[in-house]
PDB file of N, CA and C in Angstrom:
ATOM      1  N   UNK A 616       0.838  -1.167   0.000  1.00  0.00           N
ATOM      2  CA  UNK A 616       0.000   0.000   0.000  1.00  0.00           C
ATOM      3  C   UNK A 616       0.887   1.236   0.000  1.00  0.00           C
ATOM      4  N   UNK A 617       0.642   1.509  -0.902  1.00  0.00           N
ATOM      5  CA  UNK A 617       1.679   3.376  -1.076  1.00  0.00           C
ATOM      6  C   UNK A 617       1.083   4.361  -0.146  1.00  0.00           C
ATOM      7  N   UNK A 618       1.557   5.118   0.282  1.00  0.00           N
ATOM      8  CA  UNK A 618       1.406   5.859   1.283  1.00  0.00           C
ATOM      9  C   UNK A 618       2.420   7.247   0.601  1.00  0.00           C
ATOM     10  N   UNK A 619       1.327   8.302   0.190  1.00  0.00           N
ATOM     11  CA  UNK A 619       2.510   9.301   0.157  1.00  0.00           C
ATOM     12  C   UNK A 619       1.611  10.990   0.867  1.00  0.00           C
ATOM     13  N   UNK A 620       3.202  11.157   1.294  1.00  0.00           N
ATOM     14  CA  UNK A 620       3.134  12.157   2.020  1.00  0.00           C
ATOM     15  C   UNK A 620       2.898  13.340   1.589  1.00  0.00           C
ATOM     16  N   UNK A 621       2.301  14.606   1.699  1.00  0.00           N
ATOM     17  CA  UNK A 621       2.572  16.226   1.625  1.00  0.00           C
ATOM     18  C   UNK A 621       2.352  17.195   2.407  1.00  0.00           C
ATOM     19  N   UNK A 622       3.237  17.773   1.859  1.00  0.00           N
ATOM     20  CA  UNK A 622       3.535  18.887   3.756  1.00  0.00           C
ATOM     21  C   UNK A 622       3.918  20.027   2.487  1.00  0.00           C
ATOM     22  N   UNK A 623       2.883  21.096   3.117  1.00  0.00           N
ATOM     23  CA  UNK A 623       2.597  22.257   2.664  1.00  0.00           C
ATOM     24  C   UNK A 623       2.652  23.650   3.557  1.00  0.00           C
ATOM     25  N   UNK A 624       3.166  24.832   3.632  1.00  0.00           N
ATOM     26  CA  UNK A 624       2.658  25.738   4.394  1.00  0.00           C
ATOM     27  C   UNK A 624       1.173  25.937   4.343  1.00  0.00           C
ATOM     28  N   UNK A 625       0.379  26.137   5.644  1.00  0.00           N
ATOM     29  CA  UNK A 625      -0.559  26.445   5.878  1.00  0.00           C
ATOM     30  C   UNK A 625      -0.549  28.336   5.493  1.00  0.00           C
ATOM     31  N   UNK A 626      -0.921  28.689   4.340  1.00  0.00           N
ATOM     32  CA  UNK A 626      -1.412  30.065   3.989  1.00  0.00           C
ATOM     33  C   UNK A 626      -2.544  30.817   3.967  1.00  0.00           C
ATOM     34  N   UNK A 627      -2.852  31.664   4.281  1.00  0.00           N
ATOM     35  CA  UNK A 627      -4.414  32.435   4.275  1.00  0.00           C
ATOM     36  C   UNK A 627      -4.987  31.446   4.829  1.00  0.00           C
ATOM     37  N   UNK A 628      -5.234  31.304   6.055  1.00  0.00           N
ATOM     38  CA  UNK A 628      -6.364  30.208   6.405  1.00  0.00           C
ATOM     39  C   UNK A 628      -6.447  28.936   5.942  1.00  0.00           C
ATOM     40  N   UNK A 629      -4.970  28.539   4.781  1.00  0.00           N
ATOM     41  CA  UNK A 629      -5.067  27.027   4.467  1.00  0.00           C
ATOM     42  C   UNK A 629      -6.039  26.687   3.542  1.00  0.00           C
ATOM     43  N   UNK A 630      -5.428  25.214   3.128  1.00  0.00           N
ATOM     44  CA  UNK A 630      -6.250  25.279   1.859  1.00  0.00           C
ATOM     45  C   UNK A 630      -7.796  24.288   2.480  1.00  0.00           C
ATOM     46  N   UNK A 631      -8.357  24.718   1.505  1.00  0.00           N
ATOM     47  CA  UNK A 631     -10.066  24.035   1.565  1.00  0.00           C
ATOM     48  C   UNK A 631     -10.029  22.735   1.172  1.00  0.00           C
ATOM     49  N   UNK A 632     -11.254  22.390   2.299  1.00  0.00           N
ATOM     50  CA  UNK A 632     -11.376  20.623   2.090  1.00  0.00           C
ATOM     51  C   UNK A 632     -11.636  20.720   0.571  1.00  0.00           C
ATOM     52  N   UNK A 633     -11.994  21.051  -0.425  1.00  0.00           N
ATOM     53  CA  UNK A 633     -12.152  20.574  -1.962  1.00  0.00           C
ATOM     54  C   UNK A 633     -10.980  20.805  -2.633  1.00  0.00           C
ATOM     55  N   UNK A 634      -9.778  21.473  -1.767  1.00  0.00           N
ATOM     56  CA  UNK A 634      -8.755  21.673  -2.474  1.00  0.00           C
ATOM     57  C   UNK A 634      -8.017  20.310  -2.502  1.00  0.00           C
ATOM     58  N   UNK A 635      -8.231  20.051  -0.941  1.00  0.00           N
ATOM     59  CA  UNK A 635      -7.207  18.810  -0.604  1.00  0.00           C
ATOM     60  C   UNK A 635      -7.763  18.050  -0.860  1.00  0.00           C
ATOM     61  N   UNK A 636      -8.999  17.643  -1.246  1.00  0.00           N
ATOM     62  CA  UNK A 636      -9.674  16.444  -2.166  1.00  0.00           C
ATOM     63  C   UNK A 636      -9.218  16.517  -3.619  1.00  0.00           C
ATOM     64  N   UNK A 637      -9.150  17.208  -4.492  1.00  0.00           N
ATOM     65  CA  UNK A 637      -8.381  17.528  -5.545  1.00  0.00           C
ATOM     66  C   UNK A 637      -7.404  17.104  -5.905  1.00  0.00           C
ATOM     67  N   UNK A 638      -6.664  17.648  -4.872  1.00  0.00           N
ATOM     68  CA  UNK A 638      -4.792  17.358  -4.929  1.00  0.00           C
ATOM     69  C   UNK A 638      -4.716  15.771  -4.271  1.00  0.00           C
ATOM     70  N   UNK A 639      -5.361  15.223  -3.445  1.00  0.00           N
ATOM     71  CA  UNK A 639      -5.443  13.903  -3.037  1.00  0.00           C
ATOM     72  C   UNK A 639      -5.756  13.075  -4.314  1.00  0.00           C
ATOM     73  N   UNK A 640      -6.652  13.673  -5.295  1.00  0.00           N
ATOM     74  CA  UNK A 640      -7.212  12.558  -6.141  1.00  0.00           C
ATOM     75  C   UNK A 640      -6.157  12.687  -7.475  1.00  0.00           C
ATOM     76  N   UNK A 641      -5.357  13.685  -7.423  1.00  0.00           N
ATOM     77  CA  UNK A 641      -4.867  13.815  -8.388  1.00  0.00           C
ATOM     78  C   UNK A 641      -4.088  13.229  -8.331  1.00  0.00           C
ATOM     79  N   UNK A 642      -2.757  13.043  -6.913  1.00  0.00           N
ATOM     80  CA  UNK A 642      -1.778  12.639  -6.411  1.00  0.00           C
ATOM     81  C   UNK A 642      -1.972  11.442  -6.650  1.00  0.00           C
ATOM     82  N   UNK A 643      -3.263  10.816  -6.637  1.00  0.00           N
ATOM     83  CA  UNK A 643      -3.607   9.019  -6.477  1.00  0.00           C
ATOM     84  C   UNK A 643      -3.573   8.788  -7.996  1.00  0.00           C
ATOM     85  N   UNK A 644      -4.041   9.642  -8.957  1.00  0.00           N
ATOM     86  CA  UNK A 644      -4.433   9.315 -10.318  1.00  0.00           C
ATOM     87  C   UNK A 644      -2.788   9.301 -10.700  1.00  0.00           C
ATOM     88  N   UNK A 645      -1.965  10.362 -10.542  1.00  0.00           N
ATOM     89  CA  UNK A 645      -0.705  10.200 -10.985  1.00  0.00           C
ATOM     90  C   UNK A 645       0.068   8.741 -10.606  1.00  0.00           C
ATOM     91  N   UNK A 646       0.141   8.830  -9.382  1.00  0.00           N
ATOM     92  CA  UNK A 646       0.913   7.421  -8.871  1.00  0.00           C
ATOM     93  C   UNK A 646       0.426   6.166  -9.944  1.00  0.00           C
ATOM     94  N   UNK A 647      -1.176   6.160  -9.431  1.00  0.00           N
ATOM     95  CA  UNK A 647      -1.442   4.849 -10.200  1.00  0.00           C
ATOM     96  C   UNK A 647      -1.083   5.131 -12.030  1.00  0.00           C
ATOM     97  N   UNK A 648      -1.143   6.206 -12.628  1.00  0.00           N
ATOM     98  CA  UNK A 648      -0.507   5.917 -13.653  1.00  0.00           C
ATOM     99  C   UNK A 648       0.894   5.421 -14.007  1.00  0.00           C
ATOM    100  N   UNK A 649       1.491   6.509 -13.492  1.00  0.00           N
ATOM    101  CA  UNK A 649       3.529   5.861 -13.691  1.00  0.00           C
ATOM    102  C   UNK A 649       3.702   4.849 -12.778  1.00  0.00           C
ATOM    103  N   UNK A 650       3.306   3.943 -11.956  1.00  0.00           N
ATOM    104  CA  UNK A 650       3.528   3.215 -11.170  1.00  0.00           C
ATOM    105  C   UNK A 650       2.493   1.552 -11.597  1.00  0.00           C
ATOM    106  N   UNK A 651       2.063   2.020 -12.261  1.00  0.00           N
ATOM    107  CA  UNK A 651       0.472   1.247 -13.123  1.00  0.00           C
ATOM    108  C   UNK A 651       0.174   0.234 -12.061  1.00  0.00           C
ATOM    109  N   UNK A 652      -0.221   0.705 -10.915  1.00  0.00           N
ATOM    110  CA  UNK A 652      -0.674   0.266  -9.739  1.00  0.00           C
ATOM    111  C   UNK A 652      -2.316   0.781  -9.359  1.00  0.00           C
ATOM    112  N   UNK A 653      -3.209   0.150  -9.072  1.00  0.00           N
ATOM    113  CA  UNK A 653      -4.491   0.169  -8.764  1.00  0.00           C
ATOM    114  C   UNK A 653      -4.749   1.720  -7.716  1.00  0.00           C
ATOM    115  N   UNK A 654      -5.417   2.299  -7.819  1.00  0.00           N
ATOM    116  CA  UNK A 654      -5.336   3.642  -7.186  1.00  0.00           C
ATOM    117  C   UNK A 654      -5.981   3.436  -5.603  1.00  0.00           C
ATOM    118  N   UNK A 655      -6.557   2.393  -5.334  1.00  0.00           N
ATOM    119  CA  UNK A 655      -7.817   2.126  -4.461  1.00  0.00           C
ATOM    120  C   UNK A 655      -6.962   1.586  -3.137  1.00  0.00           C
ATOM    121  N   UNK A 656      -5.906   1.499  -3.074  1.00  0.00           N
ATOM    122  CA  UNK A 656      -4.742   1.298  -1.886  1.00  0.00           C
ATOM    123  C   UNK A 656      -4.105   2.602  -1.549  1.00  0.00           C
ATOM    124  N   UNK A 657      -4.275   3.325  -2.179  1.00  0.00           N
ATOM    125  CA  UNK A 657      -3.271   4.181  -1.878  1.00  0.00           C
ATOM    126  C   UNK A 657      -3.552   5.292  -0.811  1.00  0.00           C
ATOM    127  N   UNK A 658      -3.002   5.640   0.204  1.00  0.00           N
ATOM    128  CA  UNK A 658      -3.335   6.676   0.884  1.00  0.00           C
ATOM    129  C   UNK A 658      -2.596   7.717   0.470  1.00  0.00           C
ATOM    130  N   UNK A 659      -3.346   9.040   0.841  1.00  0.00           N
ATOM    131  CA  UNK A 659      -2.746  10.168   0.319  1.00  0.00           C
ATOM    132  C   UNK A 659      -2.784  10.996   1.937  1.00  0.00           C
ATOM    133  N   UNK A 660      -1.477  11.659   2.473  1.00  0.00           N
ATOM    134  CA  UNK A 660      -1.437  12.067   3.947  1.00  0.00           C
ATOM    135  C   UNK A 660      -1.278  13.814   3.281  1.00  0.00           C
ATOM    136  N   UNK A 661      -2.148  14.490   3.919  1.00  0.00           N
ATOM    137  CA  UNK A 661      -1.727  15.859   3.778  1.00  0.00           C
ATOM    138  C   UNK A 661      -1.523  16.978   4.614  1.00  0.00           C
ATOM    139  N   UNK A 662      -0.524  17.286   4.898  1.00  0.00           N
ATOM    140  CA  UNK A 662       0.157  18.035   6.556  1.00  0.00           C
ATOM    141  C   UNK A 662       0.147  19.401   6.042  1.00  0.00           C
ATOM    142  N   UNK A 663      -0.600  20.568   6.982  1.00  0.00           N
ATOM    143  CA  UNK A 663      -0.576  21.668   6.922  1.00  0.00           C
ATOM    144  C   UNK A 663       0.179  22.269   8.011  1.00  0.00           C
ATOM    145  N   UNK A 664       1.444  22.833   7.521  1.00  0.00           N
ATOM    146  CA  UNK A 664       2.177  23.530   8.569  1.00  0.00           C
ATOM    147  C   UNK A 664       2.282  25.105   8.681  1.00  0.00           C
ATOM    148  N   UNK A 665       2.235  25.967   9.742  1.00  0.00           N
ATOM    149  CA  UNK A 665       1.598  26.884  10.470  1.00  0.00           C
ATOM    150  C   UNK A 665       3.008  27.389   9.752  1.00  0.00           C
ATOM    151  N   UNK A 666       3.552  28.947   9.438  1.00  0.00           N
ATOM    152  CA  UNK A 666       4.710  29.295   9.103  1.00  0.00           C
ATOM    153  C   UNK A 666       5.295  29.563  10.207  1.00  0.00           C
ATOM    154  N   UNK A 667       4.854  29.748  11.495  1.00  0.00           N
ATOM    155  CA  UNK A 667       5.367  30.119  12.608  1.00  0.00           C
ATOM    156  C   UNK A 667       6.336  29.062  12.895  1.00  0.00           C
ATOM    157  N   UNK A 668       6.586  27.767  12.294  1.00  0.00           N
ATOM    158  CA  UNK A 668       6.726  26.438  12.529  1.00  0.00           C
ATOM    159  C   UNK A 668       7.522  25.758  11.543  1.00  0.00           C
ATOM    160  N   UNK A 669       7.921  26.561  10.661  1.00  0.00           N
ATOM    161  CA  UNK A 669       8.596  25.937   9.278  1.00  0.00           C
ATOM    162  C   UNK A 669       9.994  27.604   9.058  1.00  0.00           C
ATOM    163  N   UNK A 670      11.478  26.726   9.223  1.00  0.00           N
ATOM    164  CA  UNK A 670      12.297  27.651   9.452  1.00  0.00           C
ATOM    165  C   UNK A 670      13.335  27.287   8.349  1.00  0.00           C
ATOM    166  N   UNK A 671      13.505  28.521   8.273  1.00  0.00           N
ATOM    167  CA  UNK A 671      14.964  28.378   6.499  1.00  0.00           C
ATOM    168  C   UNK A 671      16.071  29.309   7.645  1.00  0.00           C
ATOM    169  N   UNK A 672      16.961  28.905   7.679  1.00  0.00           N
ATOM    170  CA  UNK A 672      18.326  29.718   7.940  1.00  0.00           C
ATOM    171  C   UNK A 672      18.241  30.046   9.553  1.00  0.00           C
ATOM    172  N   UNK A 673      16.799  29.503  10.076  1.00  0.00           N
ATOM    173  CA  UNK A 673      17.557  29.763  11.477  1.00  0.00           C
ATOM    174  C   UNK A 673      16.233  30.638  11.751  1.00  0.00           C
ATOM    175  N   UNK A 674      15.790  31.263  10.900  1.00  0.00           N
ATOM    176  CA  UNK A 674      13.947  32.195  10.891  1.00  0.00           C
ATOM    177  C   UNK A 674      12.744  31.461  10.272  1.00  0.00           C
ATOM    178  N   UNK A 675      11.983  32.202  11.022  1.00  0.00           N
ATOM    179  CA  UNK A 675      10.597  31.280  10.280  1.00  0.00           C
ATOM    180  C   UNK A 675       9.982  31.940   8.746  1.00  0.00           C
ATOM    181  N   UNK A 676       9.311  31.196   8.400  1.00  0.00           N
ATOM    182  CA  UNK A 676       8.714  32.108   7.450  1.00  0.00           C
ATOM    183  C   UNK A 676       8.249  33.162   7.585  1.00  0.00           C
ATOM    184  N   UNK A 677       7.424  33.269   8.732  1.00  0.00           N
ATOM    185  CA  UNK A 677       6.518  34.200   9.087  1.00  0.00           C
ATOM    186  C   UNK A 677       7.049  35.644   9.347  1.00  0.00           C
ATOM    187  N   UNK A 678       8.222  35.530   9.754  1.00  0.00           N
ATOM    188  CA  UNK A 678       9.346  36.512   9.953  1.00  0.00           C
ATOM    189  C   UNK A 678      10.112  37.111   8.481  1.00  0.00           C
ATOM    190  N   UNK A 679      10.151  36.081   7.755  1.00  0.00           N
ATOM    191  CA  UNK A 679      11.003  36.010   6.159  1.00  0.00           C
ATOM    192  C   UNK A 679      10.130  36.991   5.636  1.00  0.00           C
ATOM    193  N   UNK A 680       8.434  36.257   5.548  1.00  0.00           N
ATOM    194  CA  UNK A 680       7.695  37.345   4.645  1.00  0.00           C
ATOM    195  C   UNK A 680       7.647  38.484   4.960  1.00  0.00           C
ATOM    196  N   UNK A 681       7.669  38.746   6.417  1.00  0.00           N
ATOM    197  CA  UNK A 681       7.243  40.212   7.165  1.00  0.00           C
ATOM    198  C   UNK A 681       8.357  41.294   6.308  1.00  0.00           C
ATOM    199  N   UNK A 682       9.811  40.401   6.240  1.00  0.00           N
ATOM    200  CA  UNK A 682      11.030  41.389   5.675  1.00  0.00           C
ATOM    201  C   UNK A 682      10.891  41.961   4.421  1.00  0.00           C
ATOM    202  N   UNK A 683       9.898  40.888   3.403  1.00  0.00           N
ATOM    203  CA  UNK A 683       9.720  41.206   2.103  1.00  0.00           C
ATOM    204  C   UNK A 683       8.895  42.570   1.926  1.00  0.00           C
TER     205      UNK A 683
END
């Protein structure tokens, strides 16, 4: 059973349950194509991370964008 992961920043309030149904079904349609594996095993995991919580160089995002 494939199991694949995605980890995304959580932006503007994050994305919408029809988004992540979308990108889940798409993620499953891709695999089972190049992999020509049955789509109906596959879990799709999707992690929304807060920018307060996701750090490049030692700062968070949340700090990065503020500089921009």
């Amino acid at each position: 059973m494939p199991v694949i992961n995605v980890k995304m920043t959580k932006e503007d309030g994050g994305a919408t349950l029809k988004q992540k149904e979308e990108l889940a079904k798409g993620i499953t349609e891709l695999f089972s194509k190049i992999f020509n594996r049955s789509s109906s095993n596959a879990v799709v995991l999707i992690e929304e991370i807060n920018t307060d919580n996701y750090y490049i160089g030692g700062e968070s995002i949340t700090k990065l964008r503020k500089k921009k």
